[in-house]
């Protein structure tokens, strides 16, 4: 009897269920990409790209723009411009113009983190130039620039050359006192969008850029690679550039921290790398074991050289994007670590990079 | 039919009544109050709850498995007992009630933000009511079923393991926290729920090692909490964890399958089974206790009346902050009850034993 | 005394069967005997051999007395027995002032043929028929043991249908047998026409959507249930047997799991549990996701899904209910029509649903896929009653998902689980071996372990003799 009453109650409840919270798929304006730029005054230029769902439509996406004080406020403006309900649950990509990125991004990232409908896997990318213009530009044959950038970066990240940065990684590294944030940089390259490098942050401001050709070196120093492709230039020793092209690169990174007698820290960075050689333009013959060993050694030296150069630049800009701080922290007591300002200490750290290259194979042809 | 709760089912029942809404905030609480490697604090909590369960098993042993109500009613006069029973009923009813309300409010953050939360609360209460009125055996069966329906979710932690990094744990132990006593109480709240097992004595199979089963349930819970804590501290940086209000939701949202992603609201739904069992156990305990005051009243009517009252009260806290304040207040009282009740019973039992000896 | 005697006269019996045109009465004037019987319930050959020939051969009344003393003739003294005897296929012989009955029961019956509702690929193909005696013979053929006991009861105030309770002594729990017998004897109704109907009278909770006893028309399944310690109920005039107690998970095993290799059997069982999940939640999940939780769709699927929804004028719930309803219509129409016409229905339905509805923009093609796969999944479940129940429940889940999205889906699951937990079959939990937990039984429920591991009978049967195989090899 009581159960029957309960059942009836449930039924009544169901009938009163209201529909204000419905988000029917085809009635939504699902923002996929948002681009943020500095506008006049302290305002923000928000550009949003929304896919057009009608398969017969000529344009595959709709661009909305507004100048507002906050990103979420822009959503209110947008919803007055379209017949669709604006939602941000399908957001994939956040583009930041470089002028904004150099001033600091955290408050914009924080807004996104607060929004429960935005997931942790939204990608953050810095645009060299105006983000809104890049997003609004058309890049044939890609109908939707936002998706094009997303896929481009996904592919790059899969190749381990340019790491993609998600909301999760950004907030994780930003809130970690032993590592700094990085993000990929893209730029409008005329008919194409080009990935131009990696932005290194100090706090939430971009302070340095790693050009794309050094992306692999940077990636080797930052973490373990599972799959990568790389062209390593050994210099013009024989009158023409001697280039080794690697594929299926796997690498391991190891960091060891020592305290030197003068109180400074010394970081030993070990990088070991394996890969198959796809192409080699130098004089040596790959089939000779001796030659191969020499080549391996030369490659190691070249990597060490470039890595140390890169790290020196980072030290000048005071950005510890490789996370040495995390390891230094491991050698200290809590008090000592908190008492130290790592950002100021980092430039004084002596870094020694040791690379070890192994050529796994060199293809199926002598 | 002469059914008795068996060890496995008891262990599951205890586990299910322990794991509740707190699990969503647990990693944050740990990081906030205890700082680096806060998950370590779970180990003393586990030992403490283990000790509490040992007290309960002492009651079981000393009382030869008699119902705790019988033990108390034998020595304590009714005018003294009834207010105490009423207090117990009130605390347990309210604690269950605010847990349910918090679950609903949290869900509304993810979806259905404008629907009246009391509608969801009513739905939740009806489900709980359906279970309570069917008796403890059905509750224990449901607990086992819900346990298996939700047990696989631990495997989801495997998806975030690629982002796990030992370096992020830092070598510092419990540094950078604050107000640790308050934090301890809050974390201990995550272990509460086992104390209801003190009411289960008349329903369990006496031949088996039932007290070990309660410990096993608690141990399983602790292991899964420690797992969750460790993983959270390894994938989030310590300062980040302090800023995430519901780290578990973020972990769930981060999991992606090729055919579906952002599973947090579906999986949050699955957590309803866990929260429901916690609430049902508290309410069942409350109804049992209240049933001692009015033994003539039918249990179903009593349950209905009590649920209706608490449903009315649950209109009061409207925001998540208010609910949190209620939960931590009631949680502290419940912790007190969890330790106080077995101690009281042991005292009563010892006095009874002495009385028997001197009398005989 | 005199009154009673008068009642048992020929006139009285004829009066009792007044207006029964199928009653046959024959007269043997030489010996002053009359016989009365229903020509359609008796076996003609038996009638001739046992009654007609011997009686026609007699010349004198004395010889008749001699004949009636033979054991196949049973003397009856009260008219009620006589009437029942005639109804049950007997011939009543009225001679002088005595009445004798001889049983020559043998109505027309379908011969044993293949099962249409529970067909399997490998294994025995015979199925029960509408005669309980034939059915018992099919069981006896499989279990040649004197321990196989048969209790006879009858149900139906008017129909007086025969019901047989079969169990194996020392394996079945007698408490269950008694309980079941009492339940059968307590039934008060006009007539029971089928085992499926009988089982509903016997169930612990008649209002539930779930069948609480396993019904099957396969003798091999029935006899395997018997030897595992369950009790079998057969009812005359129905090919459906009932085995009790049953658990929810039993409905997901089929007899060919045991006839095939254990790996295959295990895989098939897992497929069926996946089918259970699909049939209950797939369409509901579609509704929940497209109505409320758009963020759950991965990017690669988003456009496909959104485009297919683009032209549909209704909210997803109505769309889904419409299609589910159409599928149910098709299924029901297919079941009612003869096979040849049924095929046409299949084609028409396929074209109408698969093509026209999508092209007309009434539904999205993703929904078609989800509705079709949940329909197919429901047919994977071997027991027809269970699969029909699940299909009905699915509508409820879809509606809940349409109102409250994922939370509705979860609430629906909670309601189902709570309901299942409160069910019992002959007083034993319906959810054995999960709740209460019986880990030992899992290897014959969720998987089908090799026979060398299946050493015990299921615990739900509470058999006094749980060991099936003593020594493991």
PDB file of C-alpha atoms in Angstrom, chain A residues 192-303:
ATOM      1  CA  UNK A 192      47.432  27.948 -43.822  1.00  0.00           C
ATOM      2  CA  UNK A 193      47.631  28.083 -40.080  1.00  0.00           C
ATOM      3  CA  UNK A 194      51.181  27.378 -38.980  1.00  0.00           C
ATOM      4  CA  UNK A 195      52.437  26.073 -35.702  1.00  0.00           C
ATOM      5  CA  UNK A 196      55.347  28.344 -34.966  1.00  0.00           C
ATOM      6  CA  UNK A 197      56.642  27.246 -31.635  1.00  0.00           C
ATOM      7  CA  UNK A 198      56.162  26.865 -27.942  1.00  0.00           C
ATOM      8  CA  UNK A 199      55.368  29.695 -25.596  1.00  0.00           C
ATOM      9  CA  UNK A 200      57.063  29.516 -22.219  1.00  0.00           C
ATOM     10  CA  UNK A 201      55.394  31.254 -19.324  1.00  0.00           C
ATOM     11  CA  UNK A 202      56.661  32.823 -16.188  1.00  0.00           C
ATOM     12  CA  UNK A 203      53.627  32.680 -13.973  1.00  0.00           C
ATOM     13  CA  UNK A 204      50.817  33.364 -16.393  1.00  0.00           C
ATOM     14  CA  UNK A 205      52.739  35.613 -18.766  1.00  0.00           C
ATOM     15  CA  UNK A 206      54.462  34.492 -21.922  1.00  0.00           C
ATOM     16  CA  UNK A 207      58.107  35.426 -21.651  1.00  0.00           C
ATOM     17  CA  UNK A 208      59.861  33.309 -24.209  1.00  0.00           C
ATOM     18  CA  UNK A 209      59.291  31.406 -27.395  1.00  0.00           C
ATOM     19  CA  UNK A 210      60.911  28.228 -28.521  1.00  0.00           C
ATOM     20  CA  UNK A 211      60.940  28.088 -32.315  1.00  0.00           C
ATOM     21  CA  UNK A 212      59.393  25.050 -33.896  1.00  0.00           C
ATOM     22  CA  UNK A 213      62.673  23.564 -35.096  1.00  0.00           C
ATOM     23  CA  UNK A 214      63.843  23.324 -31.529  1.00  0.00           C
ATOM     24  CA  UNK A 215      60.577  21.838 -30.431  1.00  0.00           C
ATOM     25  CA  UNK A 216      62.016  18.362 -30.292  1.00  0.00           C
ATOM     26  CA  UNK A 217      64.988  19.415 -28.187  1.00  0.00           C
ATOM     27  CA  UNK A 218      62.594  21.074 -25.805  1.00  0.00           C
ATOM     28  CA  UNK A 219      60.338  18.036 -25.729  1.00  0.00           C
ATOM     29  CA  UNK A 220      63.312  15.773 -25.037  1.00  0.00           C
ATOM     30  CA  UNK A 221      64.269  17.903 -22.079  1.00  0.00           C
ATOM     31  CA  UNK A 222      60.792  18.216 -20.664  1.00  0.00           C
ATOM     32  CA  UNK A 223      59.655  14.626 -20.550  1.00  0.00           C
ATOM     33  CA  UNK A 224      59.594  11.169 -22.004  1.00  0.00           C
ATOM     34  CA  UNK A 225      58.688  10.772 -25.622  1.00  0.00           C
ATOM     35  CA  UNK A 226      56.880   7.761 -26.921  1.00  0.00           C
ATOM     36  CA  UNK A 227      56.665   8.620 -30.545  1.00  0.00           C
ATOM     37  CA  UNK A 228      58.300  11.511 -32.268  1.00  0.00           C
ATOM     38  CA  UNK A 229      59.881  12.622 -35.481  1.00  0.00           C
ATOM     39  CA  UNK A 230      62.899  14.807 -35.678  1.00  0.00           C
ATOM     40  CA  UNK A 231      65.328  16.355 -38.080  1.00  0.00           C
ATOM     41  CA  UNK A 232      68.588  17.153 -36.337  1.00  0.00           C
ATOM     42  CA  UNK A 233      70.951  19.491 -38.071  1.00  0.00           C
ATOM     43  CA  UNK A 234      74.574  18.785 -37.297  1.00  0.00           C
ATOM     44  CA  UNK A 235      75.815  21.935 -38.931  1.00  0.00           C
ATOM     45  CA  UNK A 236      77.575  22.741 -42.141  1.00  0.00           C
ATOM     46  CA  UNK A 237      80.759  20.838 -41.457  1.00  0.00           C
ATOM     47  CA  UNK A 238      81.207  19.607 -44.994  1.00  0.00           C
ATOM     48  CA  UNK A 239      79.982  22.550 -46.914  1.00  0.00           C
ATOM     49  CA  UNK A 240      76.369  21.475 -46.978  1.00  0.00           C
ATOM     50  CA  UNK A 241      73.992  20.921 -44.102  1.00  0.00           C
ATOM     51  CA  UNK A 242      74.365  17.527 -42.504  1.00  0.00           C
ATOM     52  CA  UNK A 243      70.913  16.484 -41.437  1.00  0.00           C
ATOM     53  CA  UNK A 244      69.710  13.317 -39.751  1.00  0.00           C
ATOM     54  CA  UNK A 245      66.005  12.616 -39.939  1.00  0.00           C
ATOM     55  CA  UNK A 246      64.731  10.385 -37.220  1.00  0.00           C
ATOM     56  CA  UNK A 247      61.420   8.657 -36.914  1.00  0.00           C
ATOM     57  CA  UNK A 248      59.844   6.591 -34.149  1.00  0.00           C
ATOM     58  CA  UNK A 249      61.822   8.457 -31.559  1.00  0.00           C
ATOM     59  CA  UNK A 250      61.437   7.266 -28.015  1.00  0.00           C
ATOM     60  CA  UNK A 251      63.238   9.032 -25.260  1.00  0.00           C
ATOM     61  CA  UNK A 252      63.694   9.052 -21.532  1.00  0.00           C
ATOM     62  CA  UNK A 253      64.594  11.985 -19.379  1.00  0.00           C
ATOM     63  CA  UNK A 254      66.219  11.867 -15.982  1.00  0.00           C
ATOM     64  CA  UNK A 255      66.942  14.746 -13.657  1.00  0.00           C
ATOM     65  CA  UNK A 256      69.458  14.665 -10.849  1.00  0.00           C
ATOM     66  CA  UNK A 257      70.049  17.539  -8.493  1.00  0.00           C
ATOM     67  CA  UNK A 258      73.245  18.184  -6.574  1.00  0.00           C
ATOM     68  CA  UNK A 259      74.040  20.858  -4.073  1.00  0.00           C
ATOM     69  CA  UNK A 260      77.395  22.421  -4.827  1.00  0.00           C
ATOM     70  CA  UNK A 261      79.769  23.654  -2.195  1.00  0.00           C
ATOM     71  CA  UNK A 262      78.917  27.267  -2.722  1.00  0.00           C
ATOM     72  CA  UNK A 263      75.254  26.505  -2.017  1.00  0.00           C
ATOM     73  CA  UNK A 264      74.152  26.676  -5.602  1.00  0.00           C
ATOM     74  CA  UNK A 265      72.351  23.847  -7.278  1.00  0.00           C
ATOM     75  CA  UNK A 266      73.610  21.754 -10.104  1.00  0.00           C
ATOM     76  CA  UNK A 267      71.126  19.928 -12.257  1.00  0.00           C
ATOM     77  CA  UNK A 268      72.207  16.971 -14.339  1.00  0.00           C
ATOM     78  CA  UNK A 269      69.806  16.337 -17.167  1.00  0.00           C
ATOM     79  CA  UNK A 270      70.134  12.938 -18.778  1.00  0.00           C
ATOM     80  CA  UNK A 271      68.386  12.375 -22.061  1.00  0.00           C
ATOM     81  CA  UNK A 272      68.508   9.044 -23.794  1.00  0.00           C
ATOM     82  CA  UNK A 273      66.963   8.717 -27.175  1.00  0.00           C
ATOM     83  CA  UNK A 274      66.343   5.896 -29.612  1.00  0.00           C
ATOM     84  CA  UNK A 275      65.077   6.047 -33.107  1.00  0.00           C
ATOM     85  CA  UNK A 276      65.321   4.831 -36.652  1.00  0.00           C
ATOM     86  CA  UNK A 277      67.137   6.925 -39.187  1.00  0.00           C
ATOM     87  CA  UNK A 278      65.004   7.756 -42.175  1.00  0.00           C
ATOM     88  CA  UNK A 279      67.359   9.985 -43.981  1.00  0.00           C
ATOM     89  CA  UNK A 280      70.902  11.169 -43.651  1.00  0.00           C
ATOM     90  CA  UNK A 281      72.593  13.707 -45.851  1.00  0.00           C
ATOM     91  CA  UNK A 282      76.165  13.482 -44.530  1.00  0.00           C
ATOM     92  CA  UNK A 283      79.260  11.728 -45.744  1.00  0.00           C
ATOM     93  CA  UNK A 284      79.270   8.770 -43.460  1.00  0.00           C
ATOM     94  CA  UNK A 285      77.935   5.394 -44.437  1.00  0.00           C
ATOM     95  CA  UNK A 286      75.332   4.096 -42.117  1.00  0.00           C
ATOM     96  CA  UNK A 287      76.151   0.432 -42.609  1.00  0.00           C
ATOM     97  CA  UNK A 288      79.520   0.744 -40.948  1.00  0.00           C
ATOM     98  CA  UNK A 289      79.127   0.208 -37.258  1.00  0.00           C
ATOM     99  CA  UNK A 290      82.002   2.533 -36.493  1.00  0.00           C
ATOM    100  CA  UNK A 291      80.483   5.293 -38.532  1.00  0.00           C
ATOM    101  CA  UNK A 292      77.177   4.824 -36.881  1.00  0.00           C
ATOM    102  CA  UNK A 293      78.738   5.117 -33.473  1.00  0.00           C
ATOM    103  CA  UNK A 294      80.456   8.258 -34.490  1.00  0.00           C
ATOM    104  CA  UNK A 295      77.236   9.621 -35.802  1.00  0.00           C
ATOM    105  CA  UNK A 296      75.504   8.727 -32.574  1.00  0.00           C
ATOM    106  CA  UNK A 297      78.170  10.544 -30.638  1.00  0.00           C
ATOM    107  CA  UNK A 298      77.932  13.575 -32.822  1.00  0.00           C
ATOM    108  CA  UNK A 299      74.189  13.629 -32.506  1.00  0.00           C
ATOM    109  CA  UNK A 300      74.498  13.436 -28.730  1.00  0.00           C
ATOM    110  CA  UNK A 301      76.888  16.329 -28.674  1.00  0.00           C
ATOM    111  CA  UNK A 302      74.632  18.362 -30.886  1.00  0.00           C
ATOM    112  CA  UNK A 303      71.617  17.681 -28.686  1.00  0.00           C
TER     113      UNK A 303
END
